[in-house]
Amino acid sequence: MLDQLHEMEGRALAELAGHKTEQALEQWHVAFLGRKGALTELLRGIGRLSAEERPAFGQEANRVKTALEKAYEDRALTLKQEAALHQLAREQVDVTLPGRPIAPGFLHVSTRTLREIYDIFAAMGFQVVEAPEVETDIYNFQLLNMPPHHPARDMWNTFHTTHEGVLLRTHTSPGQIRVMLEHCPEPIRVILPGKCYRYEQVTARHEFMFYQVEGLAIGEHLTMADLKGTLASFARQMFGPERKVRFRASYFPFTEPSAELDIDCVLCGGKGCRVCKNSGWLEILGCGMVHPNVMRNGGYDPACYTGFAFGMGPERIAMLKYGIDDIRHFFANDLRFLQQFV
Ligand code: PHE
């Protein structure tokens, strides 16, 4: 019996050393130490031993049991450690590999154009000021010389709100009044960039939201010559020193006289093409001398002070400069479009 016990122990240990998986280890445990395993089997035979032999066999069987349990635990631990080492080796990081490139952001073409405009006017002494996008009828129209029901209001299709007299500004011109009221009677040289809103059918040339850059200069001796010099200089810095410019008479309720500034067509150089509709000229902004009523509304005495103002659409400027044929591209968020202006 003892021989059988020792033979079983030897066999069990030998087999255990060959097992590599948790599953095989479990099967081994069942086969040798389980309720119907080899050791239990041998213990059943204890009845056949003489009373003197029993204690020694019992003791030895216990030792074998403990030894096998211990061997089992050791083997299980070894397997676990080996698995962990394998995993570590597999997951090793190759620190010599190049990193994943992070796509850097870039400025939107409208922002870039705005900043170019700021730079040009900053060099001429203009400060950048912001004004609210949600405005009142008073600032957007009335103080700009357009009383209620004035027909000129039709030039600006307006988003009204559910609050009586509150609207989304249709142009940046209300900012003129805000700056004047804040600074009168000091001289002023500011540009006012920001979003404007118009209740319009969206087409290749019209968006319901777009940027404008307003300009305002007020002083004691400003004349139309200052307006023309300032804006001609701007146009040539923006579109190239060879550009021809012309001022065309126009109408705005808040300027008198009023004008529009054209540059000779950047595409055909004035010969006439599809872009300039065969006129040879491209309109880039509206402007004029600040109307005396507007001066008064801003707190300035028109007998002592004069000023000029202008308003331009940076998207339109960018369209002319880069040959973009549809204003909707600016706000469609299509990277294929935007990435061309990195
Ligand atoms: N506010 C005018 C517009 O939106 C542009 C403008 C600004 C004209 C300032 C003259 C002076 O059309």
Short mmCIF file of C-alpha atoms and ligand atoms in Angstrom, two decimals:
data_model
loop_
_atom_site.label_atom_id
_atom_site.label_comp_id
_atom_site.label_asym_id
_atom_site.label_seq_id
_atom_site.Cartn_x
_atom_site.Cartn_y
_atom_site.Cartn_z
CA MET A 1 0.00 0.00 0.00
CA LEU A 2 2.75 2.39 0.91
CA ASP A 3 4.46 1.55 -2.33
CA GLN A 4 1.30 2.37 -4.25
CA LEU A 5 1.04 5.62 -2.36
CA HIS A 6 4.59 6.61 -3.23
CA GLU A 7 4.21 5.54 -6.81
CA MET A 8 1.07 7.70 -7.05
CA GLU A 9 2.89 10.65 -5.51
CA GLY A 10 5.72 10.35 -8.02
CA ARG A 11 3.33 10.11 -10.94
CA ALA A 12 1.30 13.06 -9.73
CA LEU A 13 4.35 15.30 -9.35
CA ALA A 14 5.73 14.29 -12.75
CA GLU A 15 2.43 15.03 -14.49
CA LEU A 16 2.00 18.32 -12.68
CA ALA A 17 5.34 19.61 -13.96
CA GLY A 18 4.12 19.06 -17.54
CA HIS A 19 0.86 21.02 -17.20
CA LYS A 20 0.86 24.49 -18.69
CA THR A 21 -2.71 25.71 -18.47
CA GLU A 22 -5.06 26.51 -15.64
CA GLN A 23 -7.53 24.06 -17.08
CA ALA A 24 -5.01 21.19 -17.12
CA LEU A 25 -4.08 22.07 -13.56
CA GLU A 26 -7.72 21.80 -12.47
CA GLN A 27 -8.08 18.40 -14.13
CA TRP A 28 -4.93 17.25 -12.36
CA HIS A 29 -6.37 18.36 -9.02
CA VAL A 30 -9.58 16.43 -9.63
CA ALA A 31 -7.66 13.33 -10.74
CA PHE A 32 -5.35 13.13 -7.75
CA LEU A 33 -6.86 15.10 -4.88
CA GLY A 34 -10.56 15.18 -5.78
CA ARG A 35 -13.34 13.32 -4.01
CA LYS A 36 -12.99 10.45 -6.45
CA GLY A 37 -9.29 11.00 -7.05
CA ALA A 38 -6.32 8.65 -6.70
CA LEU A 39 -5.54 9.61 -3.11
CA THR A 40 -9.14 9.06 -1.91
CA GLU A 41 -9.08 5.78 -3.75
CA LEU A 42 -5.98 4.63 -1.84
CA LEU A 43 -7.38 5.80 1.50
CA ARG A 44 -10.45 3.65 0.94
CA GLY A 45 -8.18 0.62 0.98
CA ILE A 46 -7.04 1.41 4.52
CA GLY A 47 -9.55 -1.13 5.83
CA ARG A 48 -7.48 -3.91 4.39
CA LEU A 49 -4.47 -2.99 6.50
CA SER A 50 -3.73 -4.42 9.90
CA ALA A 51 -4.36 -2.25 12.92
CA GLU A 52 -0.59 -1.75 13.43
CA GLU A 53 0.00 -0.66 9.85
CA ARG A 54 -2.86 1.84 9.73
CA PRO A 55 -1.41 4.79 11.68
CA ALA A 56 1.81 4.84 9.64
CA PHE A 57 -0.11 4.67 6.38
CA GLY A 58 -2.51 7.35 7.54
CA GLN A 59 0.32 9.62 8.48
CA GLU A 60 2.13 9.07 5.20
CA ALA A 61 -1.07 9.63 3.23
CA ASN A 62 -1.53 12.92 5.01
CA ARG A 63 2.00 13.97 4.21
CA VAL A 64 1.48 13.09 0.54
CA LYS A 65 -1.77 15.02 0.49
CA THR A 66 -0.13 18.13 1.93
CA ALA A 67 2.84 17.77 -0.41
CA LEU A 68 0.60 17.47 -3.46
CA GLU A 69 -1.55 20.46 -2.42
CA LYS A 70 1.60 22.49 -1.96
CA ALA A 71 3.01 21.40 -5.32
CA TYR A 72 -0.32 22.32 -6.92
CA GLU A 73 -0.31 25.80 -5.39
CA ASP A 74 3.31 26.36 -6.44
CA ARG A 75 2.62 25.27 -9.97
CA ALA A 76 -0.43 27.53 -10.22
CA LEU A 77 1.58 30.47 -8.97
CA THR A 78 4.39 29.82 -11.44
CA LEU A 79 1.91 29.64 -14.31
CA LYS A 80 0.37 32.96 -13.25
CA GLN A 81 3.73 34.65 -13.12
CA GLU A 82 4.73 33.29 -16.48
CA ALA A 83 1.50 34.57 -18.00
CA ALA A 84 2.08 38.00 -16.51
CA LEU A 85 5.61 38.12 -17.88
CA HIS A 86 4.36 37.10 -21.30
CA GLN A 87 1.77 39.83 -21.26
CA LEU A 88 4.33 42.42 -20.24
CA ALA A 89 6.63 41.34 -23.06
CA ARG A 90 3.76 41.55 -25.52
CA GLU A 91 2.68 44.99 -24.37
CA GLN A 92 6.11 46.48 -24.32
CA VAL A 93 6.11 50.04 -25.68
CA ASP A 94 8.58 50.83 -28.41
CA VAL A 95 9.66 54.27 -27.31
CA THR A 96 11.64 54.74 -30.53
CA LEU A 97 8.46 54.78 -32.67
CA PRO A 98 7.46 58.23 -33.90
CA GLY A 99 4.53 59.73 -31.99
CA ARG A 100 1.06 60.12 -33.46
CA PRO A 101 0.86 63.55 -35.05
CA ILE A 102 -1.58 65.93 -33.35
CA ALA A 103 -3.50 67.88 -35.99
CA PRO A 104 -2.86 71.51 -35.06
CA GLY A 105 -5.77 73.89 -35.35
CA PHE A 106 -5.69 76.86 -37.68
CA LEU A 107 -7.52 80.12 -38.10
CA HIS A 108 -10.78 80.32 -40.01
CA VAL A 109 -10.48 82.28 -43.24
CA SER A 110 -12.91 84.92 -41.88
CA THR A 111 -10.75 85.37 -38.78
CA ARG A 112 -7.62 85.63 -40.90
CA THR A 113 -9.20 88.25 -43.10
CA LEU A 114 -10.44 90.16 -40.05
CA ARG A 115 -6.93 90.18 -38.60
CA GLU A 116 -5.45 91.44 -41.86
CA ILE A 117 -7.98 94.27 -41.78
CA TYR A 118 -7.12 95.05 -38.12
CA ASP A 119 -3.42 95.21 -38.95
CA ILE A 120 -3.91 97.64 -41.81
CA PHE A 121 -6.13 99.98 -39.79
CA ALA A 122 -4.07 99.63 -36.61
CA ALA A 123 -1.10 101.01 -38.53
CA MET A 124 -3.27 104.05 -39.36
CA GLY A 125 -4.15 104.57 -35.70
CA PHE A 126 -7.52 102.80 -35.50
CA GLN A 127 -8.44 100.89 -32.34
CA VAL A 128 -10.55 97.71 -32.39
CA VAL A 129 -13.79 97.99 -30.39
CA GLU A 130 -16.68 95.56 -30.01
CA ALA A 131 -20.39 96.28 -29.80
CA PRO A 132 -23.43 94.07 -29.07
CA GLU A 133 -24.96 91.77 -31.68
CA VAL A 134 -28.39 91.98 -30.08
CA GLU A 135 -29.43 95.57 -30.53
CA THR A 136 -32.40 97.85 -30.16
CA ASP A 137 -34.35 99.48 -32.93
CA ILE A 138 -33.12 102.79 -31.52
CA TYR A 139 -29.43 102.08 -32.10
CA ASN A 140 -29.78 99.98 -35.25
CA PHE A 141 -32.07 102.48 -37.00
CA GLN A 142 -33.40 105.53 -35.17
CA LEU A 143 -30.15 107.10 -34.01
CA LEU A 144 -28.74 106.34 -37.46
CA ASN A 145 -31.24 108.76 -38.94
CA MET A 146 -33.95 106.22 -39.73
CA PRO A 147 -37.11 106.93 -37.75
CA PRO A 148 -39.82 104.22 -37.63
CA HIS A 149 -41.34 103.60 -41.07
CA HIS A 150 -38.44 105.31 -42.85
CA PRO A 151 -38.34 103.66 -46.28
CA ALA A 152 -34.53 103.26 -46.12
CA ARG A 153 -35.07 100.55 -43.50
CA ASP A 154 -35.96 98.28 -46.41
CA MET A 155 -32.24 98.14 -47.23
CA TRP A 156 -31.84 95.90 -44.17
CA ASN A 157 -34.10 92.87 -43.88
CA THR A 158 -34.29 92.47 -40.14
CA PHE A 159 -34.59 89.64 -37.62
CA HIS A 160 -36.89 91.06 -34.94
CA THR A 161 -37.24 89.33 -31.57
CA THR A 162 -40.30 88.69 -29.44
CA HIS A 163 -39.20 91.66 -27.33
CA GLU A 164 -40.65 94.85 -28.78
CA GLY A 165 -37.85 96.99 -30.22
CA VAL A 166 -35.10 94.37 -29.74
CA LEU A 167 -33.48 92.92 -32.88
CA LEU A 168 -30.34 91.29 -34.24
CA ARG A 169 -28.20 94.05 -35.64
CA THR A 170 -28.33 94.20 -39.43
CA HIS A 171 -25.03 96.05 -39.67
CA THR A 172 -22.23 97.18 -37.35
CA SER A 173 -23.21 100.85 -37.71
CA PRO A 174 -25.08 101.01 -34.35
CA GLY A 175 -21.62 100.59 -32.83
CA GLN A 176 -20.81 104.07 -34.19
CA ILE A 177 -23.39 105.62 -31.86
CA ARG A 178 -22.18 103.60 -28.89
CA VAL A 179 -18.57 104.66 -29.39
CA MET A 180 -19.56 108.32 -29.93
CA LEU A 181 -21.71 108.48 -26.80
CA GLU A 182 -18.91 106.94 -24.79
CA HIS A 183 -16.14 109.22 -26.05
CA CYS A 184 -17.67 112.58 -26.97
CA PRO A 185 -16.26 115.16 -27.32
CA GLU A 186 -12.93 113.40 -27.91
CA PRO A 187 -11.62 112.55 -31.38
CA ILE A 188 -12.33 108.98 -32.48
CA ARG A 189 -10.56 106.47 -34.67
CA VAL A 190 -12.02 102.98 -34.29
CA ILE A 191 -12.97 99.91 -36.22
CA LEU A 192 -15.85 97.76 -35.00
CA PRO A 193 -15.75 94.16 -36.22
CA GLY A 194 -18.47 91.62 -35.52
CA LYS A 195 -21.35 89.49 -36.74
CA CYS A 196 -24.46 90.89 -38.35
CA TYR A 197 -27.73 89.21 -39.22
CA ARG A 198 -30.17 89.66 -42.06
CA TYR A 199 -33.49 87.99 -42.69
CA GLU A 200 -32.63 86.96 -46.20
CA GLN A 201 -32.82 84.01 -48.55
CA VAL A 202 -29.42 82.31 -48.31
CA THR A 203 -27.73 82.21 -51.71
CA ALA A 204 -24.19 82.15 -53.10
CA ARG A 205 -24.00 85.90 -52.36
CA HIS A 206 -26.13 86.23 -49.22
CA GLU A 207 -25.90 84.64 -45.81
CA PHE A 208 -28.25 85.28 -42.90
CA MET A 209 -25.17 85.82 -40.75
CA PHE A 210 -21.86 87.38 -41.77
CA TYR A 211 -19.15 89.63 -40.49
CA GLN A 212 -18.79 93.35 -40.97
CA VAL A 213 -16.04 95.74 -40.07
CA GLU A 214 -17.30 99.22 -39.34
CA GLY A 215 -14.93 102.16 -39.29
CA LEU A 216 -15.43 105.54 -37.66
CA ALA A 217 -13.18 108.59 -37.47
CA ILE A 218 -14.26 111.84 -35.85
CA GLY A 219 -12.23 115.01 -35.43
CA GLU A 220 -12.25 118.74 -35.87
CA HIS A 221 -10.99 118.94 -39.42
CA LEU A 222 -11.79 115.63 -41.09
CA THR A 223 -12.90 115.90 -44.71
CA MET A 224 -13.83 113.63 -47.57
CA ALA A 225 -10.16 113.71 -48.55
CA ASP A 226 -9.32 111.87 -45.30
CA LEU A 227 -11.95 109.28 -46.07
CA LYS A 228 -10.64 108.78 -49.60
CA GLY A 229 -7.00 108.63 -48.56
CA THR A 230 -7.67 106.19 -45.71
CA LEU A 231 -9.80 103.82 -47.77
CA ALA A 232 -7.67 103.93 -50.93
CA SER A 233 -4.67 103.07 -48.79
CA PHE A 234 -6.60 100.20 -47.19
CA ALA A 235 -7.70 98.85 -50.59
CA ARG A 236 -4.14 98.85 -51.96
CA GLN A 237 -2.71 97.18 -48.86
CA MET A 238 -5.41 94.53 -48.97
CA PHE A 239 -5.53 93.85 -52.71
CA GLY A 240 -2.12 94.94 -53.99
CA PRO A 241 -0.40 98.30 -54.60
CA GLU A 242 -1.29 98.28 -58.31
CA ARG A 243 -5.05 98.42 -57.63
CA LYS A 244 -7.03 101.28 -59.09
CA VAL A 245 -9.81 102.64 -56.89
CA ARG A 246 -12.90 104.72 -57.53
CA PHE A 247 -15.53 106.26 -55.29
CA ARG A 248 -19.05 106.03 -56.63
CA ALA A 249 -21.87 108.18 -55.24
CA SER A 250 -24.35 106.19 -53.18
CA TYR A 251 -26.92 106.59 -50.43
CA PHE A 252 -27.00 105.70 -46.75
CA PRO A 253 -29.28 107.51 -44.30
CA PHE A 254 -26.44 107.95 -41.78
CA THR A 255 -23.83 109.48 -44.11
CA GLU A 256 -23.91 112.54 -46.33
CA PRO A 257 -22.44 112.47 -48.85
CA SER A 258 -22.35 108.69 -49.22
CA ALA A 259 -20.20 106.59 -51.53
CA GLU A 260 -19.21 103.10 -52.45
CA LEU A 261 -15.60 102.13 -52.99
CA ASP A 262 -14.72 99.98 -56.00
CA ILE A 263 -11.39 98.45 -56.96
CA ASP A 264 -10.53 97.42 -60.50
CA CYS A 265 -11.34 93.74 -60.95
CA VAL A 266 -8.67 91.52 -59.40
CA LEU A 267 -9.37 88.86 -61.97
CA CYS A 268 -9.38 90.71 -65.32
CA GLY A 269 -7.64 93.92 -64.23
CA GLY A 270 -10.55 96.00 -65.48
CA LYS A 271 -11.06 94.46 -68.92
CA GLY A 272 -14.38 92.91 -67.90
CA CYS A 273 -15.14 89.30 -66.90
CA ARG A 274 -17.72 87.10 -65.22
CA VAL A 275 -16.62 88.09 -61.68
CA CYS A 276 -17.01 91.86 -62.26
CA LYS A 277 -20.06 91.29 -64.48
CA ASN A 278 -18.17 92.92 -67.34
CA SER A 279 -17.96 96.25 -65.53
CA GLY A 280 -14.24 95.99 -64.75
CA TRP A 281 -14.94 97.08 -61.15
CA LEU A 282 -15.65 95.34 -57.85
CA GLU A 283 -17.50 96.98 -54.98
CA ILE A 284 -15.73 96.45 -51.67
CA LEU A 285 -17.39 98.77 -49.13
CA GLY A 286 -19.86 101.52 -48.32
CA CYS A 287 -18.77 104.80 -46.77
CA GLY A 288 -19.49 108.46 -46.30
CA MET A 289 -19.20 111.55 -44.10
CA VAL A 290 -21.12 111.08 -40.86
CA HIS A 291 -24.53 112.75 -41.19
CA PRO A 292 -24.99 115.82 -38.93
CA ASN A 293 -28.03 114.20 -37.29
CA VAL A 294 -25.93 111.15 -36.43
CA MET A 295 -23.18 113.40 -35.05
CA ARG A 296 -25.75 115.04 -32.79
CA ASN A 297 -27.21 111.67 -31.74
CA GLY A 298 -23.71 110.65 -30.70
CA GLY A 299 -23.20 113.80 -28.65
CA TYR A 300 -21.04 115.80 -31.09
CA ASP A 301 -21.79 119.28 -32.36
CA PRO A 302 -21.69 119.05 -36.18
CA ALA A 303 -20.68 122.72 -36.33
CA CYS A 304 -17.34 121.84 -34.71
CA TYR A 305 -16.78 118.22 -35.57
CA THR A 306 -16.88 116.14 -38.72
CA GLY A 307 -16.25 112.49 -39.32
CA PHE A 308 -16.26 109.69 -41.82
CA ALA A 309 -17.51 106.14 -41.57
CA PHE A 310 -17.32 102.97 -43.61
CA GLY A 311 -18.55 99.42 -43.48
CA MET A 312 -17.22 96.36 -45.25
CA GLY A 313 -17.89 92.61 -45.30
CA PRO A 314 -14.72 90.61 -44.67
CA GLU A 315 -16.26 87.53 -46.28
CA ARG A 316 -16.82 89.53 -49.44
CA ILE A 317 -13.26 90.85 -49.20
CA ALA A 318 -11.95 87.28 -48.84
CA MET A 319 -14.11 86.08 -51.72
CA LEU A 320 -12.62 88.71 -54.01
CA LYS A 321 -9.11 88.18 -52.75
CA TYR A 322 -9.07 84.37 -52.97
CA GLY A 323 -11.60 83.85 -55.77
CA ILE A 324 -14.23 82.14 -53.57
CA ASP A 325 -17.50 81.88 -55.49
CA ASP A 326 -20.00 81.08 -52.73
CA ILE A 327 -20.36 82.79 -49.35
CA ARG A 328 -22.02 79.68 -47.90
CA HIS A 329 -18.60 77.98 -47.86
CA PHE A 330 -17.56 80.20 -44.95
CA PHE A 331 -20.00 78.71 -42.48
CA ALA A 332 -20.51 75.20 -43.88
CA ASN A 333 -17.61 73.86 -41.77
CA ASP A 334 -16.23 71.76 -44.59
CA LEU A 335 -12.54 71.17 -43.84
CA ARG A 336 -11.79 70.63 -47.53
CA PHE A 337 -12.65 74.29 -48.01
CA LEU A 338 -11.21 75.67 -44.79
CA GLN A 339 -7.86 73.86 -45.03
CA GLN A 340 -7.03 75.72 -48.21
CA PHE A 341 -6.42 78.82 -46.09
CA VAL A 342 -4.02 77.36 -43.51
N1 PHE B 1 -23.91 99.99 -42.61
C1 PHE B 1 -23.82 99.98 -44.03
C2 PHE B 1 -24.31 98.64 -44.54
O1 PHE B 1 -24.45 97.71 -43.82
C3 PHE B 1 -22.40 100.22 -44.50
C4 PHE B 1 -21.91 101.59 -44.15
C5 PHE B 1 -21.25 101.80 -42.95
C6 PHE B 1 -22.08 102.67 -45.02
C7 PHE B 1 -20.79 103.07 -42.63
C8 PHE B 1 -21.62 103.91 -44.70
C9 PHE B 1 -20.99 104.13 -43.51
O2 PHE B 1 -24.61 98.51 -45.70
#
